[in-house]
Each structure stands twice: as C-alpha cells, then as structure tokens.
mmCIF file of C-alpha atoms in Angstrom:
data_model
loop_
_atom_site.group_PDB
_atom_site.id
_atom_site.type_symbol
_atom_site.label_atom_id
_atom_site.label_comp_id
_atom_site.label_asym_id
_atom_site.label_seq_id
_atom_site.Cartn_x
_atom_site.Cartn_y
_atom_site.Cartn_z
ATOM 1 C CA MET A 110 -25.372 3.975 -24.657
ATOM 2 C CA PRO A 111 -22.085 4.289 -26.521
ATOM 3 C CA ASP A 112 -18.648 5.057 -24.094
ATOM 4 C CA THR A 113 -17.268 8.511 -23.984
ATOM 5 C CA PRO A 114 -14.120 9.150 -25.886
ATOM 6 C CA ASN A 115 -12.618 9.498 -22.095
ATOM 7 C CA ILE A 116 -13.869 6.075 -21.057
ATOM 8 C CA VAL A 117 -12.943 4.807 -24.055
ATOM 9 C CA ALA A 118 -9.375 5.946 -23.243
ATOM 10 C CA ALA A 119 -9.167 4.751 -19.945
ATOM 11 C CA LYS A 120 -10.114 0.720 -20.958
ATOM 12 C CA GLY A 121 -7.803 1.366 -23.533
ATOM 13 C CA PHE A 122 -5.450 1.638 -21.345
ATOM 14 C CA PHE A 123 -5.917 -0.320 -18.921
ATOM 15 C CA SER A 124 -6.519 -2.899 -21.286
ATOM 16 C CA ALA A 125 -2.796 -2.257 -22.788
ATOM 17 C CA GLN A 126 -1.509 -2.644 -19.308
ATOM 18 C CA HIS A 127 -3.215 -5.803 -18.731
ATOM 19 C CA CYS A 128 -0.818 -7.059 -21.684
ATOM 20 C CA GLY A 129 2.149 -5.781 -20.131
ATOM 21 C CA ASP A 130 2.040 -3.310 -22.300
ATOM 22 C CA LEU A 131 2.596 -0.498 -20.485
ATOM 23 C CA ASP A 132 4.593 2.049 -23.057
ATOM 24 C CA ASP A 133 1.622 1.171 -26.075
ATOM 25 C CA ALA A 134 -0.518 2.137 -23.213
ATOM 26 C CA PHE A 135 0.735 5.758 -21.752
ATOM 27 C CA CYS A 136 1.759 6.689 -25.495
ATOM 28 C CA ASP A 137 -2.359 5.596 -26.833
ATOM 29 C CA TYR A 138 -4.145 6.404 -23.912
ATOM 30 C CA VAL A 139 -2.068 9.319 -22.122
ATOM 31 C CA HIS A 140 -1.559 12.828 -22.555
ATOM 32 C CA PRO A 141 2.169 12.861 -20.680
ATOM 33 C CA ASP A 142 1.020 15.682 -17.813
ATOM 34 C CA PHE A 143 -2.675 13.297 -16.965
ATOM 35 C CA ARG A 144 -3.251 13.106 -13.231
ATOM 36 C CA PHE A 145 -4.296 10.220 -11.722
ATOM 37 C CA VAL A 146 -6.125 10.204 -8.108
ATOM 38 C CA VAL A 147 -7.097 8.418 -5.619
ATOM 39 C CA SER A 148 -11.321 10.394 -4.244
ATOM 40 C CA CYS A 149 -9.743 13.158 -2.944
ATOM 41 C CA ALA A 150 -8.320 15.974 -0.033
ATOM 42 C CA CYS A 151 -11.889 16.419 0.883
ATOM 43 C CA ASN A 152 -12.391 12.713 2.281
ATOM 44 C CA ASP A 153 -11.110 12.810 5.007
ATOM 45 C CA GLU A 154 -12.602 9.406 6.465
ATOM 46 C CA LEU A 155 -10.738 7.633 3.648
ATOM 47 C CA ARG A 156 -7.075 9.463 3.789
ATOM 48 C CA ALA A 157 -7.197 8.697 7.460
ATOM 49 C CA ALA A 158 -6.937 5.028 5.995
ATOM 50 C CA ILE A 159 -4.887 5.782 3.143
ATOM 51 C CA PRO A 160 -2.857 8.265 4.053
ATOM 52 C CA TRP A 161 -2.369 8.695 -0.536
ATOM 53 C CA ALA A 162 -4.775 9.187 -0.953
ATOM 54 C CA GLY A 163 -6.347 12.584 -2.792
ATOM 55 C CA TYR A 164 -3.017 13.651 -3.375
ATOM 56 C CA GLU A 165 -2.169 13.920 -7.490
ATOM 57 C CA HIS A 166 0.163 11.744 -9.623
ATOM 58 C CA ARG A 167 1.041 12.836 -12.635
ATOM 59 C CA GLY A 168 2.585 11.740 -15.883
ATOM 60 C CA ARG A 169 3.524 7.753 -15.367
ATOM 61 C CA GLU A 170 5.922 8.484 -13.003
ATOM 62 C CA GLY A 171 3.475 9.407 -10.994
ATOM 63 C CA TYR A 172 1.818 6.549 -12.188
ATOM 64 C CA GLN A 173 3.994 4.351 -11.406
ATOM 65 C CA ARG A 174 4.925 5.451 -7.865
ATOM 66 C CA LEU A 175 0.511 5.549 -7.175
ATOM 67 C CA THR A 176 0.488 1.604 -8.567
ATOM 68 C CA THR A 177 3.701 0.999 -6.114
ATOM 69 C CA LEU A 178 1.778 1.923 -3.341
ATOM 70 C CA LEU A 179 -1.799 0.873 -3.467
ATOM 71 C CA ILE A 180 -0.053 -2.755 -4.515
ATOM 72 C CA SER A 181 2.186 -2.704 -1.465
ATOM 73 C CA GLU A 182 -0.862 -2.387 0.888
ATOM 74 C CA TYR A 183 -1.920 -5.872 0.329
ATOM 75 C CA GLU A 184 -0.598 -8.250 1.828
ATOM 76 C CA LEU A 185 1.184 -11.666 0.373
ATOM 77 C CA LEU A 186 -0.871 -15.083 1.371
ATOM 78 C CA ALA A 187 0.531 -18.222 1.325
ATOM 79 C CA HIS A 188 -1.707 -20.523 -0.959
ATOM 80 C CA GLU A 189 -0.815 -24.393 -0.621
ATOM 81 C CA THR A 190 -2.755 -26.384 -3.709
ATOM 82 C CA THR A 191 -4.561 -30.460 -1.985
ATOM 83 C CA HIS A 192 -5.969 -32.907 -4.880
ATOM 84 C CA ARG A 193 -8.694 -34.977 -3.252
ATOM 85 C CA CYS A 194 -10.203 -37.187 -5.455
ATOM 86 C CA TRP A 195 -14.231 -37.010 -5.241
ATOM 87 C CA GLN A 196 -15.733 -40.211 -5.372
ATOM 88 C CA PRO A 197 -19.443 -40.492 -5.297
ATOM 89 C CA SER A 198 -21.270 -42.016 -2.383
ATOM 90 C CA LEU A 199 -22.504 -45.615 -3.653
ATOM 91 C CA ARG A 200 -25.908 -45.608 -0.861
#
C-alpha cells in the first residue's frame, strides 16, 4: 500500500528535522500555518497529565514551543560507562 501524501510529508518533515535541516523541513513539507496538536481537547485524562496537550501549536513558532514543552518533560539521567573485560570460564 503506497503512502498517502500526508504520510509522505510527515516522513519527509521528520527525516529532514532529524538530519538537522529544520529550515528545509518547514520550507519543503509544512504549510506556514500548519497546526501541531498532541491528542485532542476532549481527552481529559491526558490533559490532566500533560497540561499542554490538546492545544493547537501553529506554524514554525508553535512547533518550536511544542517541542520545547515536550523535551522539558524528560529528566536528564546521569550515565556512567564502565569497561569490564569478559573472560570465558575455563572449566
């Protein structure tokens, strides 16, 4: 089943963004007044957990605000790598 134009646009947008080409992502794949929405206003359970869910975020500025809100939900975790040399048992 081939991708619909909307799926092609979404894949292209996120692919360009992933590659660091945010200008190209918006220029090539998104209408200037595009609306980004996380869920919908009728999902009370989600809106209780995520206060900014259900609101429209319009255009590039709205998308950048939305991603800032989304990223702020994550906690930074400390990560320390250790190296151990694995040696097979000689039984």
